[in-house]
Structures are given as structure tokens and as C-alpha cells.
PDB file of C-alpha atoms in Angstrom:
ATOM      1  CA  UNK A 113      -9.892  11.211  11.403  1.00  0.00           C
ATOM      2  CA  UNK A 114      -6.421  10.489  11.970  1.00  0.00           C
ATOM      3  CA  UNK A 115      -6.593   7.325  14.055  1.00  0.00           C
ATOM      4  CA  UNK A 116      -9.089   6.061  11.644  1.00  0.00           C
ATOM      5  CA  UNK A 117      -7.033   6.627   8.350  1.00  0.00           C
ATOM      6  CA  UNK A 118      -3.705   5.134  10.328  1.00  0.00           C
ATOM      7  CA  UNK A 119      -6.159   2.043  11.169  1.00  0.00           C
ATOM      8  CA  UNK A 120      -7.074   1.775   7.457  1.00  0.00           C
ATOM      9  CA  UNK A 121      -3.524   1.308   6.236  1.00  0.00           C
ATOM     10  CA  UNK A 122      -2.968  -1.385   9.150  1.00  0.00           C
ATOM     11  CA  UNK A 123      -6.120  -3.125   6.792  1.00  0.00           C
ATOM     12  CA  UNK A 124      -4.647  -2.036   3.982  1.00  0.00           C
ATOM     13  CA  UNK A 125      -1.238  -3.646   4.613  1.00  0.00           C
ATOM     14  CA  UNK A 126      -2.856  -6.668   5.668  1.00  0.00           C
ATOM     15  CA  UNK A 127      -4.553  -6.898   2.431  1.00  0.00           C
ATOM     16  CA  UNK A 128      -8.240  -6.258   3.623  1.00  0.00           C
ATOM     17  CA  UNK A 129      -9.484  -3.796   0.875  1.00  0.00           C
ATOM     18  CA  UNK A 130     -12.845  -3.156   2.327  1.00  0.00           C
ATOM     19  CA  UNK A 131     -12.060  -2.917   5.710  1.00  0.00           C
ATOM     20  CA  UNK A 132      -9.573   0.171   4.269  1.00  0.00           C
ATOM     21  CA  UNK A 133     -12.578   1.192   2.674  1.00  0.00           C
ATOM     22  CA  UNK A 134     -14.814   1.285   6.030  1.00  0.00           C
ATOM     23  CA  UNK A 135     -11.897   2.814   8.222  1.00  0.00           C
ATOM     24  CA  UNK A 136     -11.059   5.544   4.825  1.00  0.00           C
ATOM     25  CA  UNK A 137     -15.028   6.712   4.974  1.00  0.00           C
ATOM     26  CA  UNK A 138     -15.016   7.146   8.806  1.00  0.00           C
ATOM     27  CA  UNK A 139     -11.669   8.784   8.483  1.00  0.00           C
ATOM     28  CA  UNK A 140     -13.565  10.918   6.184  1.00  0.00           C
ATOM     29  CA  UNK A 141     -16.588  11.604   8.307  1.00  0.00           C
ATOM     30  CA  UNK A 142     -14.251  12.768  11.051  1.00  0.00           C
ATOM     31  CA  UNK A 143     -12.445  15.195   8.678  1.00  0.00           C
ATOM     32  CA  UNK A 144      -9.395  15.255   7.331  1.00  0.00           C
ATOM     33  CA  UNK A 145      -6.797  17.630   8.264  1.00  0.00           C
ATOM     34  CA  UNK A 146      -4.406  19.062   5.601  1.00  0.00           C
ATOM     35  CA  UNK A 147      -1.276  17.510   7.092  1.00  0.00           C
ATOM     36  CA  UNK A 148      -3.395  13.651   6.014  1.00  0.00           C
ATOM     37  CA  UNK A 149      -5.387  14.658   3.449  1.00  0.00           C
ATOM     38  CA  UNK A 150      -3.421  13.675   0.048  1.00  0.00           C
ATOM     39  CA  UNK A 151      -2.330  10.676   1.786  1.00  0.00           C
ATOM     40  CA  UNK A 152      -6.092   9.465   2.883  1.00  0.00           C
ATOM     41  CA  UNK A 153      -6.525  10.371  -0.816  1.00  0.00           C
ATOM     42  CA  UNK A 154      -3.778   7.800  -1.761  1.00  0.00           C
ATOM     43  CA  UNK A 155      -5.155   5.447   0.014  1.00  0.00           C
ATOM     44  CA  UNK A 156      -8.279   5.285  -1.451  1.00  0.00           C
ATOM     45  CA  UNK A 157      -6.844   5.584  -4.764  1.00  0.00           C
ATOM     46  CA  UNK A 158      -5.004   2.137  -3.695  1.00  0.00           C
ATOM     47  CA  UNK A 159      -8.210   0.539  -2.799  1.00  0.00           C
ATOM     48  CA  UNK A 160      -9.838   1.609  -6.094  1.00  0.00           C
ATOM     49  CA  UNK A 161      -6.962   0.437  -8.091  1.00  0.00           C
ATOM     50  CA  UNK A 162      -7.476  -3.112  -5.912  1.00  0.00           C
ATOM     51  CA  UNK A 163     -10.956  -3.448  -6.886  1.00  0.00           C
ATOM     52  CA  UNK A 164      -9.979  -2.543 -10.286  1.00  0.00           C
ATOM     53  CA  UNK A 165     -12.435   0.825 -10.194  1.00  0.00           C
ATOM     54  CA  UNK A 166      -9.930   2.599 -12.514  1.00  0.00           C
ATOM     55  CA  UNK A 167     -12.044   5.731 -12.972  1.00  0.00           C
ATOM     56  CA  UNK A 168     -12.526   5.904  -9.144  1.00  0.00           C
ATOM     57  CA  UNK A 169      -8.513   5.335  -8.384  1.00  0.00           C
ATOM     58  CA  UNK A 170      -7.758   8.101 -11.060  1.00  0.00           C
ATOM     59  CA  UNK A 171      -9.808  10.380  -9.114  1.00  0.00           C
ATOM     60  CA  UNK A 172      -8.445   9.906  -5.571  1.00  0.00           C
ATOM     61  CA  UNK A 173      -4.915   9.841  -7.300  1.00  0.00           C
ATOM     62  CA  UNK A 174      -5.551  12.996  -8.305  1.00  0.00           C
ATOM     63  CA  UNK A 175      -6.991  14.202  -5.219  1.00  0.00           C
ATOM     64  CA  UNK A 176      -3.926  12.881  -3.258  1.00  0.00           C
ATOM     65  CA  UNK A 177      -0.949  14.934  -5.688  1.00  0.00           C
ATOM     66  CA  UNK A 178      -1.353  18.029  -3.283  1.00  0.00           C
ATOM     67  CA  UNK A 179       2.773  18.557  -3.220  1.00  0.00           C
ATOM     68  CA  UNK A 180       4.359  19.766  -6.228  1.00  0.00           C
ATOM     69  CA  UNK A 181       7.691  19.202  -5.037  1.00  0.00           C
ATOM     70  CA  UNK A 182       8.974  16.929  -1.771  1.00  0.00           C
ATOM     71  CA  UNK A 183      10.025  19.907   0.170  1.00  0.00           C
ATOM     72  CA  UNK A 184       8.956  18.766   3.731  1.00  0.00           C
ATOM     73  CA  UNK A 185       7.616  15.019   2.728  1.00  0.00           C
ATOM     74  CA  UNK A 186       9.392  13.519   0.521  1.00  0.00           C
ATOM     75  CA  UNK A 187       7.540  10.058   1.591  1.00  0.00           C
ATOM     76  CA  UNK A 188       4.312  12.007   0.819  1.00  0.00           C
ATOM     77  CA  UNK A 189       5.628  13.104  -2.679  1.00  0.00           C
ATOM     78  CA  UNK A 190       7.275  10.026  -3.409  1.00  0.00           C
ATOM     79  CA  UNK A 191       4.086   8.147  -2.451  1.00  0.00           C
ATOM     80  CA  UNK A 192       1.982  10.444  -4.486  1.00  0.00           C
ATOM     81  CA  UNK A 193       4.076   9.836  -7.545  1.00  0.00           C
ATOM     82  CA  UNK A 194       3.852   6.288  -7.056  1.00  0.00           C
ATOM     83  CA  UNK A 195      -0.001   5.942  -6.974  1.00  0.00           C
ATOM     84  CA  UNK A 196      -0.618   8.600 -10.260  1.00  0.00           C
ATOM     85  CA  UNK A 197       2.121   6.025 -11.902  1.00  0.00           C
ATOM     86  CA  UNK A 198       0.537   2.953 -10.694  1.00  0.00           C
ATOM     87  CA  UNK A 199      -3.225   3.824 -11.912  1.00  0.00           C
ATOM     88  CA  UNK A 200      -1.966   5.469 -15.446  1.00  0.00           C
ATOM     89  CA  UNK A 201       0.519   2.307 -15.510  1.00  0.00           C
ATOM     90  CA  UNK A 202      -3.160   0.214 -15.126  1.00  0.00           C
ATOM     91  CA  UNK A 203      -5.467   1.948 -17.624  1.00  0.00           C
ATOM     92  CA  UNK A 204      -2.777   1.522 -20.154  1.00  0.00           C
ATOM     93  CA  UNK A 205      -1.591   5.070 -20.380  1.00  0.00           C
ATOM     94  CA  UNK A 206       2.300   4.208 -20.308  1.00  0.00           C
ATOM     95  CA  UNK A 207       2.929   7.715 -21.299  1.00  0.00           C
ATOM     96  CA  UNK A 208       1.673   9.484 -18.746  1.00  0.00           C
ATOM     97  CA  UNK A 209       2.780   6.770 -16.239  1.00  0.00           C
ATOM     98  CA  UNK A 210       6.644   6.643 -17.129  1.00  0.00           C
ATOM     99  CA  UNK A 211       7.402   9.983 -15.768  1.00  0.00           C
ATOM    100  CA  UNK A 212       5.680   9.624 -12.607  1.00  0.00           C
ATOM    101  CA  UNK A 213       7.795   6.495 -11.899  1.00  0.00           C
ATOM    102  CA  UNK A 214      10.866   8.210 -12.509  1.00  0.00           C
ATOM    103  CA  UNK A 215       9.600  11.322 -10.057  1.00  0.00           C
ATOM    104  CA  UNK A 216       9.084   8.667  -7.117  1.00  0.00           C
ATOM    105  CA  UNK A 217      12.158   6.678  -7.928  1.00  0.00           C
ATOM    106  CA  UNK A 218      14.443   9.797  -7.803  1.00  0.00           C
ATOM    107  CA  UNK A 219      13.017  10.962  -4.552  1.00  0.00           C
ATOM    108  CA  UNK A 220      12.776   7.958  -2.758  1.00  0.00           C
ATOM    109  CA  UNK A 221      16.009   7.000  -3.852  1.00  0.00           C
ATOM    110  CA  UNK A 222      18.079  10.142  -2.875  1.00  0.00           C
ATOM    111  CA  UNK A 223      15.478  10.627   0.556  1.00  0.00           C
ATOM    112  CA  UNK A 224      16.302   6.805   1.926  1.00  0.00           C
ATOM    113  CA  UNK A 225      12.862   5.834   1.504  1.00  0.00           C
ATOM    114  CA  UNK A 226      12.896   1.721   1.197  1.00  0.00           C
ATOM    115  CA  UNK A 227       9.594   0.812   0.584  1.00  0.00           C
ATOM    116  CA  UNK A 228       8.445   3.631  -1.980  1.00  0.00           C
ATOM    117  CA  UNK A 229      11.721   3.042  -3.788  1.00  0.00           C
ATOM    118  CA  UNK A 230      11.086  -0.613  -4.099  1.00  0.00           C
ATOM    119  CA  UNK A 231       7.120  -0.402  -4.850  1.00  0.00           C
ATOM    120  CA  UNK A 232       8.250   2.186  -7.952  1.00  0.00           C
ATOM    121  CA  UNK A 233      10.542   0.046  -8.804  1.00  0.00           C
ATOM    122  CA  UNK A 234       9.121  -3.201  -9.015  1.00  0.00           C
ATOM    123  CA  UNK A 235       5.956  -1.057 -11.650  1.00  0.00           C
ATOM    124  CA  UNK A 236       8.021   0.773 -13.827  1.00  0.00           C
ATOM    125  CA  UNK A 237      10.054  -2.055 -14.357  1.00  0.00           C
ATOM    126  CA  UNK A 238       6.589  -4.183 -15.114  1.00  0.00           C
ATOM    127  CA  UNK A 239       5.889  -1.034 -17.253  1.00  0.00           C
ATOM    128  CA  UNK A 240       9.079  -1.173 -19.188  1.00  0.00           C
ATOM    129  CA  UNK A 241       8.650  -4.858 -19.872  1.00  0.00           C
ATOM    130  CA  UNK A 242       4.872  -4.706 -21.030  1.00  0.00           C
ATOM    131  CA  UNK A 243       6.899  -2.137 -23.690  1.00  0.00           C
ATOM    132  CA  UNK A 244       9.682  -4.454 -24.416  1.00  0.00           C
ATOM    133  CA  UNK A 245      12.242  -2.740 -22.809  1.00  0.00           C
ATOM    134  CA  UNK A 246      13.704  -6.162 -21.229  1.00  0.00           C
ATOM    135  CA  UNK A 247      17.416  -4.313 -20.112  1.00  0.00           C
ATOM    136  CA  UNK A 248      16.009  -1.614 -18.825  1.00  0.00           C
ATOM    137  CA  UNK A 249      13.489  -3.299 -16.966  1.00  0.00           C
ATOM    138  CA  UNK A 250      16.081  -5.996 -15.300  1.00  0.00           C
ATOM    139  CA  UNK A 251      18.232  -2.579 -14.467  1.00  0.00           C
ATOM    140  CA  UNK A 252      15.031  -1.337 -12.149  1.00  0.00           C
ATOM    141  CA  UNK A 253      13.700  -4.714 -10.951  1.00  0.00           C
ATOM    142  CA  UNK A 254      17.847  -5.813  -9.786  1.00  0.00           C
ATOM    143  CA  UNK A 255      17.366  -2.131  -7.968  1.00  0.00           C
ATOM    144  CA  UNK A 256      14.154  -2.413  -6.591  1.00  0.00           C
ATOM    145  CA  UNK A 257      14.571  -6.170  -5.024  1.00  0.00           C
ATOM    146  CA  UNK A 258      18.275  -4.774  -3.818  1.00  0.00           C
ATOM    147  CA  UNK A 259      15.912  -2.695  -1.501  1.00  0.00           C
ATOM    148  CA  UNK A 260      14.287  -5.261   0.133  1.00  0.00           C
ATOM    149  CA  UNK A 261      17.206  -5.961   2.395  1.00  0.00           C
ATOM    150  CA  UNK A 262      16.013  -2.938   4.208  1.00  0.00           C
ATOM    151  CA  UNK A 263      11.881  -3.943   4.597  1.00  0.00           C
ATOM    152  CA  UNK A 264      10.696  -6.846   6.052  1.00  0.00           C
ATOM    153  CA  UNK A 265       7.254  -6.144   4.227  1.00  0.00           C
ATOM    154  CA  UNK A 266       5.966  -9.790   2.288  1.00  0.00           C
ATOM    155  CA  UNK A 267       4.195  -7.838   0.097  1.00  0.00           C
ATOM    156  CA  UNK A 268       6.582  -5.251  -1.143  1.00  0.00           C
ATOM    157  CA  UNK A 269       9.164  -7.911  -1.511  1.00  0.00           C
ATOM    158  CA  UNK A 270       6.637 -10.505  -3.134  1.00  0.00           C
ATOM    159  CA  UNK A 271       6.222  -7.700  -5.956  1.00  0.00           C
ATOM    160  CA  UNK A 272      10.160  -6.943  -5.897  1.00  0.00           C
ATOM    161  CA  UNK A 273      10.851 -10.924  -6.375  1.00  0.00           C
ATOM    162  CA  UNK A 274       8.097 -11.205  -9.001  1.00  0.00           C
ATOM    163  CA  UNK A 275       8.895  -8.092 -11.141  1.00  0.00           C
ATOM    164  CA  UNK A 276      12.814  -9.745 -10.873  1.00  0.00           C
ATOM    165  CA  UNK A 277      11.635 -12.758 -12.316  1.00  0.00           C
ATOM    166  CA  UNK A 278       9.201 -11.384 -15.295  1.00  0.00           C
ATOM    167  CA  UNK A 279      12.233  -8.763 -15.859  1.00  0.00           C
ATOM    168  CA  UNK A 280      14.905 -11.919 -16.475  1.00  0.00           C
ATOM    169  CA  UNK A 281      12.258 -13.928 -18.475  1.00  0.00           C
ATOM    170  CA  UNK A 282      11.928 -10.982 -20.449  1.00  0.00           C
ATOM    171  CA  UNK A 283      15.572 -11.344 -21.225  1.00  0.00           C
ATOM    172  CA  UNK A 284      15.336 -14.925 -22.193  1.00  0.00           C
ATOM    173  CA  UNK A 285      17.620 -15.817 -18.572  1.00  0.00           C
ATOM    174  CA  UNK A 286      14.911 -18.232 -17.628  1.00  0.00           C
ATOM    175  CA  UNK A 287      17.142 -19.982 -15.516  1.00  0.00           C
ATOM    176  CA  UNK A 288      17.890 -16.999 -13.704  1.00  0.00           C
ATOM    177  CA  UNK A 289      13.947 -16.036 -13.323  1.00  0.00           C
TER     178      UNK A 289
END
């Protein structure tokens, strides 16, 4: 179960959504152990959110937030955070997405995790400039694409450079966007 879930997020990070998919239901066939079961969960809550099944992504999202606190994984938590965030954040429930941003955010931030910090970063500050919170939301995206010096991930620092941009258009600093 494990090799197959590990092989699904080498799909997943090449972009191939249904090939996560296939590797995510063997994964699932083998079993899932409780040390990779909420992120397997997460995961397929990523897929879901993808193929733009948001009733589907909610579910696994909520499947995956098995830590309460970071405790031992703090990428886990942090991760966790991120995906409840990112499918409220997409069904348009900004309310109940803001404070899971700022729960991944902290913990990524103060546990030196890169990549989570920049992913949250990059969708809250999309979140905070659907609201018209243009400041703010330059304050997060500046943070988030600071992080990228330490990824070498195109896709995290495609959504970094894009969030950037939307955050200074937001502020009317088109040139800078």
C-alpha cells in the first residue's frame, strides 16, 4: 500500500490525475496503514479537487484531518490544513477556509516546511483577493513566492509567481504584476 500511494504522488506531481487515481485505489486495495492513511486521504482529496468533484474532495479532506495538532508531523498537519482550506477555498466557503490557511501557514512556517508554506500561501492569498483584501493578499503572496528560493518544484512556484501577480494587480501595481 505504501509503495503504491508514494508512486501516486510521483503521478500526482507530474500532473497525471488519473494515474494518482489508479496508483490511490491499489494503494487502497493493499491497505493502508495508520502512519499513511490521512495522507492517502489527502491525496485523493487533491485529485477530486483536480477534477473539480467538490463533494468527493470534501470527503477525502475530511477523511485525511486525522491530527488535531502537529505533534509528531507537522508536514502531515500542515498538509492536512492545506487541503480542508483549498476545497472550502473552492466551493466558495471563504469562512470556513480562512482559518485553515492560517493553521497550515503557522505550522509550516515555524516547522521549515517550504513547499506547504508556499502552496498555503499562494491560496489564501487568492482567497483574500477574491474578498478584496488586495494588502493583505500581496503581504502572503511576497511570503509565499519568498519560499520558492528553497523548492525547485515548477508547479509550486508557477502558483507562487501567479498568486504574486493577481495579488499586485489587485493593488492596481500592474507594472509590477
Amino acid at each position: 500500500g505504501g509503495v503504491c500511494k508514494e508512486t501516486a504522488i510521483v503521478y500526482q506531481r507530474a500532473g497525471d490525475t488519473e494515474g494518482t487515481l489508479r496508483y490511490m485505489r491499489k494503494a487502497q486495495g493493499y491497505g493502508l496503514s495508520e502512519g499513511i492513511y490521512g495522507r492517502s486521504m489527502s491525496v485523493l482529496a487533491k485529485c477530486y479537487l483536480e477534477r473539480g468533484d467538490l463533494d468527493s474532495a470534501l470527503y477525502y479532506a475530511r477523511k485525511a484531518d486525522v491530527l488535531k495538532a502537529p505533534g509528531k508531523d507537522p508536514f502531515g498537519y500542515a498538509n492536512y490544513q492545506l487541503v480542508l482550506a483549498a476545497v472550502y477555498a473552492a466551493r466558495g466557503e471563504n469562512d470556513l477556509a480562512e482559518p485553515y490557511y492560517k493553521r497550515s501557514l503557522a505550522v509550516a512556517d515555524s516547522s521549515g516546511l517550504p513547499e506547504q508554506f508556499l502552496n498555503a500561501a499562494a491560496g489564501y492569498a487568492k482567497l483574500l483577493v477574491g474578498q478584496g483584501r488586495g494588502a493583505e493578499a500581496l503581504d502572503w503572496a511576497r511570503k509565499g513566492y519568498a519560499a520558492t528560493e528553497h523548492t525547485r518544484q515548477p508547479g509550486s512556484m508557477v502558483k507562487c509567481t501567479t498568486a504574486l501577480s493577481d495579488a499586485f494587480a489587485a493593488n492596481a501595481m500592474t507594472d509590477s504584476a
